[in-house]
Coordinates of C-alpha atoms in Angstrom, one line a residue:
M1 CA 0.1 0.0 -0.1
E2 CA 1.1 3.5 -0.9
A3 CA 2.0 5.3 2.3
S4 CA 2.7 8.7 1.3
V5 CA 0.1 11.2 -0.2
A6 CA 0.7 12.2 -3.9
L7 CA 1.2 15.9 -3.6
S8 CA 3.7 17.2 -6.3
R9 CA 2.0 19.0 -9.2
I10 CA 4.6 17.9 -11.7
G11 CA 7.9 15.8 -12.0
L12 CA 11.2 16.4 -13.6
A13 CA 13.7 13.5 -14.3
G14 CA 17.3 14.3 -15.3
L15 CA 19.2 16.6 -13.0
A16 CA 22.2 17.9 -14.9
V17 CA 22.5 21.7 -14.8
M18 CA 19.5 22.6 -17.1
G19 CA 17.2 20.1 -15.1
Q20 CA 18.2 21.3 -11.7
N21 CA 17.6 25.0 -12.7
L22 CA 14.1 24.2 -14.6
A23 CA 13.0 22.1 -11.4
L24 CA 14.0 25.2 -9.1
N25 CA 12.1 27.6 -11.4
V26 CA 8.9 25.4 -11.3
A27 CA 9.1 25.2 -7.5
D28 CA 10.0 29.0 -7.2
K29 CA 6.7 29.8 -9.1
G30 CA 4.9 28.0 -6.3
F31 CA 4.2 24.5 -7.9
P32 CA 5.4 21.5 -5.8
I33 CA 7.6 19.4 -7.8
S34 CA 9.3 15.9 -7.6
V35 CA 12.7 15.2 -9.0
Y36 CA 14.4 12.1 -9.9
N37 CA 18.0 11.3 -11.2
R38 CA 19.5 7.9 -11.9
T39 CA 22.6 9.0 -9.9
A40 CA 21.3 9.8 -6.5
S41 CA 24.0 12.4 -5.8
K42 CA 22.3 14.7 -8.3
V43 CA 19.0 14.2 -6.3
D44 CA 20.6 15.2 -3.2
E45 CA 22.3 18.3 -4.8
T46 CA 19.1 19.5 -6.1
L47 CA 17.5 19.0 -2.6
D48 CA 20.4 21.2 -1.1
R49 CA 19.9 23.9 -3.7
A50 CA 16.2 24.0 -3.0
A51 CA 16.8 24.2 0.8
A52 CA 19.4 26.9 0.4
E53 CA 17.0 29.0 -1.7
G54 CA 14.3 29.3 1.2
G55 CA 12.9 25.8 1.3
L56 CA 11.3 25.6 -2.1
P57 CA 8.5 22.9 -2.5
L58 CA 10.6 20.3 -4.0
S59 CA 10.8 16.6 -3.2
G60 CA 13.6 14.1 -4.3
H61 CA 13.0 10.6 -5.1
Y62 CA 15.6 7.7 -5.7
S63 CA 13.5 5.1 -7.8
P64 CA 11.4 5.7 -10.8
R65 CA 8.3 3.9 -9.0
D66 CA 8.6 6.4 -6.0
F67 CA 9.1 9.4 -8.2
V68 CA 6.0 8.8 -10.5
L69 CA 3.6 7.6 -7.6
S70 CA 4.7 11.0 -5.8
I71 CA 3.0 13.2 -8.6
R72 CA -0.7 14.0 -8.4
P73 CA -2.8 12.4 -11.5
P74 CA -2.9 13.0 -14.3
R75 CA 0.8 13.1 -14.0
S76 CA 3.0 15.3 -16.2
V77 CA 6.6 14.4 -16.1
I78 CA 9.4 16.5 -17.8
I79 CA 12.5 14.7 -18.8
L80 CA 15.8 16.5 -19.5
V81 CA 18.3 14.0 -20.5
K82 CA 20.7 13.6 -23.4
A83 CA 18.9 13.3 -26.8
G84 CA 18.6 9.8 -28.4
A85 CA 18.9 6.4 -26.6
P86 CA 18.9 8.1 -23.0
V87 CA 15.5 9.6 -23.7
D88 CA 14.2 6.0 -24.6
Q89 CA 15.7 4.4 -21.5
T90 CA 14.3 7.2 -19.4
I91 CA 10.8 6.7 -20.8
A92 CA 10.8 3.0 -20.5
A93 CA 11.8 3.3 -16.8
L94 CA 9.1 5.8 -16.0
A95 CA 6.3 4.5 -18.4
D96 CA 6.0 1.1 -16.3
H97 CA 4.6 3.1 -13.4
M98 CA 2.6 5.7 -15.3
S99 CA -1.1 5.5 -16.0
P100 CA -3.3 6.2 -19.0
G101 CA -3.9 10.0 -19.4
D102 CA -0.3 10.7 -17.9
C103 CA 2.1 12.7 -20.0
I104 CA 5.9 12.5 -20.7
I105 CA 7.5 15.9 -21.9
D106 CA 10.8 15.8 -23.4
G107 CA 12.7 19.0 -22.9
G108 CA 15.9 18.0 -24.8
N109 CA 17.2 19.1 -28.2
E110 CA 15.7 16.2 -29.9
W111 CA 15.5 15.2 -33.7
Y112 CA 11.7 15.9 -34.4
E113 CA 11.1 12.3 -36.0
N114 CA 12.2 10.7 -32.8
T115 CA 9.5 12.6 -31.1
E116 CA 7.0 11.5 -33.6
R117 CA 7.8 7.9 -33.1
R118 CA 7.7 8.4 -29.2
I119 CA 4.4 10.0 -29.6
A120 CA 3.1 6.9 -31.3
E121 CA 4.8 4.7 -28.8
A122 CA 3.1 6.4 -25.8
S123 CA -0.3 6.7 -27.3
R124 CA -0.1 2.7 -27.5
R125 CA 0.1 2.7 -23.8
G126 CA -2.5 5.4 -23.4
L127 CA 0.1 8.2 -22.4
L128 CA 0.2 11.7 -23.7
Y129 CA 3.5 13.1 -25.1
L130 CA 5.0 16.5 -25.9
G131 CA 8.4 17.5 -27.4
M132 CA 9.3 20.7 -25.9
G133 CA 12.1 22.8 -27.1
V134 CA 13.7 24.8 -24.2
S135 CA 16.1 27.9 -25.2
G136 CA 18.0 30.2 -22.8
G137 CA 20.7 28.1 -21.4
E138 CA 21.2 27.5 -17.7
E139 CA 20.3 31.0 -16.9
G140 CA 16.9 30.9 -18.9
A141 CA 16.1 27.7 -17.3
R142 CA 16.2 29.0 -13.8
H143 CA 14.6 32.3 -14.3
G144 CA 12.5 32.0 -17.5
P145 CA 13.2 30.3 -20.6
S146 CA 11.4 30.3 -24.0
L147 CA 9.5 27.2 -24.4
M148 CA 8.3 25.6 -27.5
P149 CA 6.0 22.5 -26.8
G150 CA 4.6 20.3 -29.7
G151 CA 2.5 17.1 -29.6
S152 CA -0.6 16.5 -27.6
L153 CA -2.9 19.6 -27.3
E154 CA -4.4 17.8 -24.1
A155 CA -1.1 17.4 -22.6
Y156 CA -0.3 21.2 -23.0
E157 CA -3.5 22.1 -21.5
N158 CA -2.7 20.1 -18.4
V159 CA 0.6 21.9 -17.7
K160 CA -0.2 25.2 -19.5
E161 CA -0.6 27.0 -16.1
I162 CA 2.8 25.9 -15.0
L163 CA 4.5 26.7 -18.4
H164 CA 3.1 30.2 -18.4
K165 CA 4.5 31.0 -15.1
V166 CA 7.8 29.3 -15.7
A167 CA 8.7 30.9 -19.2
A168 CA 10.3 34.2 -19.7
Q169 CA 7.6 37.1 -19.5
V170 CA 7.6 39.9 -22.1
D171 CA 5.3 42.8 -22.6
D172 CA 2.9 40.7 -24.6
G173 CA 2.8 37.7 -22.4
P174 CA 4.7 34.6 -21.4
C175 CA 7.4 33.2 -24.0
V176 CA 5.4 29.9 -24.5
T177 CA 2.7 28.8 -26.8
Y178 CA 1.4 25.5 -28.1
I179 CA 3.4 25.1 -31.4
G180 CA 1.5 22.3 -33.1
E181 CA 1.2 18.6 -33.4
G182 CA 3.9 16.1 -33.8
G183 CA 7.4 17.0 -33.6
S184 CA 6.6 20.7 -34.4
G185 CA 8.2 21.8 -31.1
N186 CA 11.4 20.2 -31.6
F187 CA 11.5 21.4 -35.2
V188 CA 10.7 24.9 -34.3
K189 CA 13.7 24.7 -31.6
M190 CA 16.1 23.2 -34.2
V191 CA 15.5 26.2 -36.7
H192 CA 15.8 28.4 -33.7
N193 CA 19.3 27.1 -33.2
G194 CA 20.0 27.3 -36.8
I195 CA 19.2 31.1 -36.8
E196 CA 21.3 31.4 -33.8
Y197 CA 24.3 29.7 -35.6
G198 CA 23.8 32.5 -38.2
D199 CA 23.5 35.3 -35.7
M200 CA 26.8 34.3 -34.0
Q201 CA 28.7 33.9 -37.1
L202 CA 27.5 37.4 -38.5
I203 CA 28.7 38.9 -35.1
S204 CA 31.9 37.4 -35.2
E205 CA 32.5 38.7 -38.9
A206 CA 31.4 42.2 -37.7
Y207 CA 34.0 41.8 -34.8
D208 CA 36.8 40.4 -37.4
V209 CA 36.3 43.5 -39.8
L210 CA 36.2 46.1 -37.0
K211 CA 39.3 44.4 -35.3
N212 CA 41.5 43.6 -38.3
V213 CA 40.2 46.4 -40.8
G214 CA 39.4 49.0 -38.5
G215 CA 42.5 48.3 -36.0
L216 CA 39.9 48.6 -32.9
S217 CA 41.0 47.5 -29.6
N218 CA 38.8 45.1 -27.4
E219 CA 38.1 48.2 -25.1
E220 CA 36.7 50.0 -28.3
L221 CA 34.9 47.1 -29.4
A222 CA 33.1 46.6 -25.9
A223 CA 31.9 50.4 -26.3
I224 CA 30.7 49.9 -29.7
F225 CA 28.6 46.7 -28.8
D226 CA 27.3 48.4 -25.7
E227 CA 26.1 51.3 -28.0
W228 CA 24.6 48.9 -30.5
N229 CA 22.8 47.2 -27.7
R230 CA 20.8 50.4 -27.2
G231 CA 19.5 50.7 -30.8
E232 CA 18.0 48.5 -33.4
L233 CA 20.6 45.6 -32.8
E234 CA 19.6 45.5 -29.1
S235 CA 19.6 41.6 -28.3
F236 CA 21.1 39.1 -26.0
L237 CA 24.0 38.1 -28.3
I238 CA 25.1 41.6 -28.8
E239 CA 24.8 42.3 -25.1
I240 CA 27.1 39.3 -24.0
T241 CA 29.4 40.0 -26.8
A242 CA 30.1 43.5 -25.2
D243 CA 30.6 41.7 -21.9
I244 CA 33.2 39.2 -23.5
F245 CA 35.4 42.2 -24.7
K246 CA 35.6 43.4 -21.1
V247 CA 37.0 40.3 -19.3
K248 CA 40.7 40.4 -18.5
D249 CA 43.0 37.4 -18.9
E250 CA 43.6 35.9 -15.2
Y251 CA 46.7 34.2 -16.5
G252 CA 48.5 37.1 -18.2
D253 CA 48.0 40.6 -19.9
G254 CA 45.3 41.7 -22.1
E255 CA 41.8 40.3 -22.4
L256 CA 40.7 36.7 -22.4
V257 CA 38.9 36.7 -25.8
D258 CA 42.3 36.8 -27.4
K259 CA 43.5 33.7 -25.6
I260 CA 40.8 31.5 -26.7
L261 CA 41.4 28.8 -29.4
D262 CA 39.5 29.5 -32.7
K263 CA 37.8 26.2 -32.9
T264 CA 34.0 26.1 -32.6
G265 CA 32.2 23.3 -30.9
M266 CA 28.6 22.3 -32.1
K267 CA 25.9 19.8 -31.0
G268 CA 24.2 19.2 -34.1
T269 CA 21.1 21.4 -34.4
G270 CA 22.8 23.6 -37.0
K271 CA 23.6 20.8 -39.2
W272 CA 20.0 19.2 -39.0
T273 CA 18.7 22.9 -39.9
V274 CA 20.9 22.9 -43.2
Q275 CA 19.9 19.2 -44.1
Q276 CA 16.3 20.1 -43.7
A277 CA 16.7 23.0 -45.9
A278 CA 18.2 21.0 -48.6
E279 CA 15.4 18.2 -48.2
L280 CA 12.8 21.1 -48.5
S281 CA 14.6 23.0 -51.3
V282 CA 14.5 26.1 -49.2
A283 CA 17.7 28.3 -49.7
A284 CA 19.4 28.9 -46.3
P285 CA 22.8 30.2 -47.3
T286 CA 23.6 32.2 -44.2
I287 CA 22.9 29.3 -41.8
A288 CA 24.8 27.1 -44.1
A289 CA 27.8 29.6 -44.4
S290 CA 27.8 29.4 -40.5
L291 CA 28.0 25.7 -40.2
D292 CA 30.7 25.7 -42.9
C293 CA 32.7 28.1 -40.9
R294 CA 32.4 26.0 -37.8
Y295 CA 33.6 23.0 -39.9
L296 CA 36.7 25.1 -41.2
S297 CA 37.4 26.4 -37.8
G298 CA 38.0 22.7 -36.6
L299 CA 40.8 22.5 -39.1
K300 CA 43.1 24.7 -37.1
E301 CA 46.3 22.8 -38.0
E302 CA 45.5 22.7 -41.6
R303 CA 44.7 26.5 -41.7
E304 CA 48.2 27.2 -39.8
S305 CA 49.9 25.2 -42.6
A306 CA 47.9 26.8 -45.2
S307 CA 48.8 30.3 -44.0
K308 CA 52.4 29.4 -44.1
I309 CA 52.4 27.7 -47.6
L310 CA 50.4 30.5 -49.3
K311 CA 52.7 33.1 -47.8
E312 CA 55.8 31.4 -49.2
A313 CA 53.8 31.2 -52.5
G314 CA 53.8 34.9 -52.5
L315 CA 50.4 35.8 -51.1
K316 CA 50.6 39.2 -49.2
E317 CA 48.4 40.5 -46.8
D318 CA 46.6 43.6 -47.8
V319 CA 44.8 44.5 -44.4
E320 CA 47.5 47.1 -43.6
F321 CA 47.1 48.9 -46.9
V322 CA 43.2 48.8 -46.6
R323 CA 43.4 50.1 -43.1
S324 CA 45.5 52.9 -43.9
G325 CA 42.7 54.7 -46.0
I326 CA 39.9 53.8 -43.3
D327 CA 37.5 56.3 -41.7
K328 CA 36.9 54.4 -38.4
K329 CA 33.5 56.2 -37.5
R330 CA 32.0 55.5 -40.9
L331 CA 33.5 52.0 -40.8
I332 CA 31.7 51.3 -37.4
D333 CA 28.3 52.7 -38.8
D334 CA 28.7 50.7 -41.9
V335 CA 29.4 47.4 -40.1
R336 CA 26.4 48.1 -37.9
Q337 CA 24.1 48.4 -40.8
A338 CA 25.6 45.4 -42.8
L339 CA 25.1 43.3 -39.5
Y340 CA 21.4 44.4 -39.3
A341 CA 20.8 43.7 -43.1
S342 CA 22.6 40.4 -43.1
K343 CA 20.4 39.4 -39.8
I344 CA 17.3 40.1 -41.7
C345 CA 18.2 37.6 -44.4
S346 CA 19.1 35.1 -41.7
Y347 CA 15.9 35.1 -40.1
A348 CA 14.1 35.1 -43.3
Q349 CA 15.8 32.0 -44.2
G350 CA 14.7 30.2 -40.8
M351 CA 11.1 31.4 -41.0
N352 CA 10.9 30.1 -44.8
L353 CA 12.1 26.8 -43.6
L354 CA 9.5 26.7 -41.0
R355 CA 6.8 27.6 -43.4
A356 CA 7.9 24.9 -45.9
K357 CA 7.9 22.4 -43.2
S358 CA 4.6 23.7 -41.7
I359 CA 3.0 23.1 -45.2
E360 CA 4.6 19.6 -45.7
K361 CA 3.4 18.4 -42.2
D362 CA 0.2 20.6 -42.1
W363 CA 1.2 21.9 -38.7
N364 CA -0.3 25.3 -39.1
L365 CA 2.4 27.2 -37.5
N366 CA 1.8 30.7 -36.5
F367 CA 5.0 32.7 -37.5
G368 CA 4.0 35.8 -35.6
E369 CA 3.5 33.8 -32.4
L370 CA 6.9 32.1 -32.8
A371 CA 8.8 35.6 -33.1
R372 CA 6.8 36.6 -30.1
I373 CA 7.9 33.6 -27.8
W374 CA 11.5 34.3 -29.1
K375 CA 11.5 37.9 -27.6
G376 CA 12.4 36.7 -24.1
G377 CA 14.3 33.8 -22.4
C378 CA 16.0 32.5 -25.5
I379 CA 19.6 32.9 -27.0
I380 CA 18.3 34.8 -30.2
R381 CA 16.0 37.1 -28.0
A382 CA 16.1 40.7 -29.8
V383 CA 14.1 43.8 -30.0
F384 CA 13.9 43.1 -33.7
L385 CA 11.7 40.1 -33.3
D386 CA 8.7 42.3 -32.2
R387 CA 9.2 43.9 -35.8
I388 CA 9.1 40.3 -37.3
K389 CA 6.0 39.4 -35.2
K390 CA 4.2 42.7 -36.5
A391 CA 5.1 41.7 -40.2
Y392 CA 3.6 38.6 -39.7
Q393 CA 0.5 40.1 -38.1
R394 CA 0.3 42.5 -41.3
N395 CA 0.5 39.4 -43.7
P396 CA 0.4 35.8 -42.3
N397 CA 1.4 34.6 -45.9
L398 CA 4.4 36.8 -46.1
A399 CA 6.6 35.3 -48.8
S400 CA 9.7 36.4 -47.0
L401 CA 10.7 39.1 -44.4
V402 CA 12.8 40.6 -47.3
V403 CA 9.5 41.8 -48.9
D404 CA 7.7 43.0 -45.8
P405 CA 7.5 46.7 -46.7
E406 CA 9.1 47.9 -43.6
F407 CA 12.0 45.5 -43.6
A408 CA 12.3 45.9 -47.6
R409 CA 12.7 49.7 -46.9
E410 CA 15.5 49.0 -44.3
M411 CA 17.3 46.7 -46.4
V412 CA 17.2 49.3 -49.3
Q413 CA 18.5 52.0 -46.9
R414 CA 21.3 49.7 -45.7
Q415 CA 22.5 48.1 -48.7
A416 CA 25.1 50.6 -49.8
A417 CA 26.8 50.3 -46.2
W418 CA 26.5 46.4 -46.6
R419 CA 28.2 46.4 -50.0
R420 CA 30.8 48.6 -48.7
V421 CA 31.8 46.4 -45.8
V422 CA 31.7 43.2 -48.0
G423 CA 33.8 44.8 -50.6
L424 CA 36.3 46.1 -48.0
A425 CA 36.6 42.7 -46.4
I426 CA 37.1 41.1 -49.7
S427 CA 39.8 43.6 -50.8
A428 CA 41.5 42.9 -47.2
G429 CA 41.3 39.3 -47.6
I430 CA 39.1 38.9 -44.5
S431 CA 36.6 36.3 -44.9
T432 CA 32.8 37.3 -44.3
P433 CA 30.9 34.4 -45.3
G434 CA 27.8 35.0 -43.5
M435 CA 27.6 38.5 -44.6
C436 CA 28.4 37.7 -48.3
A437 CA 25.8 34.7 -48.2
S438 CA 23.2 37.2 -47.0
L439 CA 24.0 39.8 -49.6
S440 CA 24.1 37.1 -52.2
Y441 CA 20.6 35.8 -51.2
F442 CA 19.2 39.4 -51.1
D443 CA 20.8 40.1 -54.6
T444 CA 19.5 36.8 -56.1
Y445 CA 15.9 37.0 -54.5
R446 CA 15.3 40.6 -55.8
R447 CA 16.2 39.9 -59.3
A448 CA 13.2 39.4 -61.8
R449 CA 15.7 37.3 -64.0
L450 CA 18.5 35.1 -63.4
P451 CA 21.0 33.4 -65.5
A452 CA 19.4 30.2 -64.8
N453 CA 18.0 30.0 -68.4
L454 CA 21.6 29.1 -69.5
V455 CA 21.6 26.3 -66.8
Q456 CA 18.5 25.0 -68.3
A457 CA 19.8 25.1 -71.7
Q458 CA 23.0 23.2 -70.5
R459 CA 20.9 20.4 -68.9
D460 CA 18.7 20.1 -71.9
L461 CA 21.9 19.8 -74.1
F462 CA 23.6 17.1 -72.1
G463 CA 20.7 15.2 -70.5
A464 CA 17.7 16.2 -72.6
H465 CA 15.8 17.6 -69.5
T466 CA 13.7 20.0 -71.5
Y467 CA 12.9 23.5 -70.7
E468 CA 10.3 26.0 -70.7
R469 CA 10.0 29.3 -72.6
I470 CA 9.1 32.7 -71.3
D471 CA 6.8 33.2 -74.5
R472 CA 4.7 30.0 -74.9
P473 CA 3.5 27.3 -72.8
G474 CA 4.8 23.7 -72.7
S475 CA 8.0 21.9 -72.4
F476 CA 10.6 22.1 -75.2
H477 CA 13.8 20.0 -76.3
T478 CA 16.4 21.3 -78.6
E479 CA 19.2 19.4 -80.6
W480 CA 21.6 22.0 -79.4
T481 CA 24.9 20.5 -80.7
K482 CA 23.5 19.7 -84.3
L483 CA 22.0 23.1 -84.5
A484 CA 25.2 24.9 -83.3
R485 CA 27.5 23.1 -85.7
K486 CA 25.0 23.6 -88.4
S487 CA 25.1 27.2 -88.0
G488 CA 28.8 27.3 -88.2
A489 CA 29.3 29.4 -85.1
G490 CA 32.3 27.4 -84.1
V491 CA 34.5 28.1 -81.2
G492 CA 37.1 29.5 -83.2
S493 CA 34.9 32.3 -84.9
L494 CA 36.3 34.8 -82.6
N495 CA 40.0 34.4 -83.7

């Protein structure tokens, strides 16, 4: 017979940093919570933290059975463990003790198809399931993350009150909404992370140009990013970048940022985003460029060797020459404008990918609402998202942010500065793949006619793939080589 009274409103399994912080956040909002972890010491650690923070209503459990039975039915259990097999193992351990109508909420960065498989497996047991993207890192988890739950609407309704209190709060509500069916919550979080990759890459390029072409010190960079964070670029990533430039190196002279090895790590969500863009035939060049840069950054030894070999082959650095003719004040303002315009393209690509997937899966995603829940708590939170929300409110079927009247006007106003920055970087030999990808995207998208007519002719010549004409309907095939030879317009006719 069960001795203890089931009191907890919700449960959380998986007490690494994110899990502990989210559990404390739930308890802090007045909801009694049960916690469980396979390693008992993590349960003790969480209990100690809850006690130290004024005795928060949190109870620790050391077996899956005790944990599940300590939660008030219909039970909702959040799991925060590593994506993949650990999620399946945790579900298996907990589901044995759960009853029909209970719900499992996976808060990890999971591949959306795994969530869809688990939804089907859970429903066979009579259980409900949510795949919930959680953004904001450990700080967000503790004080208010952006939450992206998808799957069972009934499951969402059961925990809506808790999620609304736990999420970050912005001027137009909590940073959580029911995303849609199936794995939509995980998919939206994945694309959020892809946009984040693009954002971080663009900021690093702005830094590279200002530092190496503009010759700015870390102190000057900190002041510039602080200033930018009071204007249209105001965002979490700009704010933390300003802070990074201010931190001194504890082991030597100067700032810590200069001592960090230039090799970027990654968890996989950016790669998934680019793969999905390719699967859905959606152009996402800024996000792809940021992923390629992470791959190239990993080739540190090869890059050092290439630098040496190409110098010996006669490659000269033009940075000094370019820097000598620079107007610093103008460069800083140009880079700000180039960064803003490039960001619009990155977000446009992410939103277009979400739209394509929403159509394919019939998720009926609300893009204005997605922009709204990203305004607080998450890594890409930015003032600019309010503008994106309004763009989709004006036109829910907007083809691209680039053609929203307000964003279109801003890009046109900034394109001269954008071109100056990219041109300057190219002449100085400073790579700006994200800014270049964004500019190429803009320039390709805005042209009414592209040279794709020649590509279609080539495809028809070597593979009889046919082509369409601009002046009459239907598909056409031409015997190009035969006609070219017959006309006598040989290769040598120019000599």
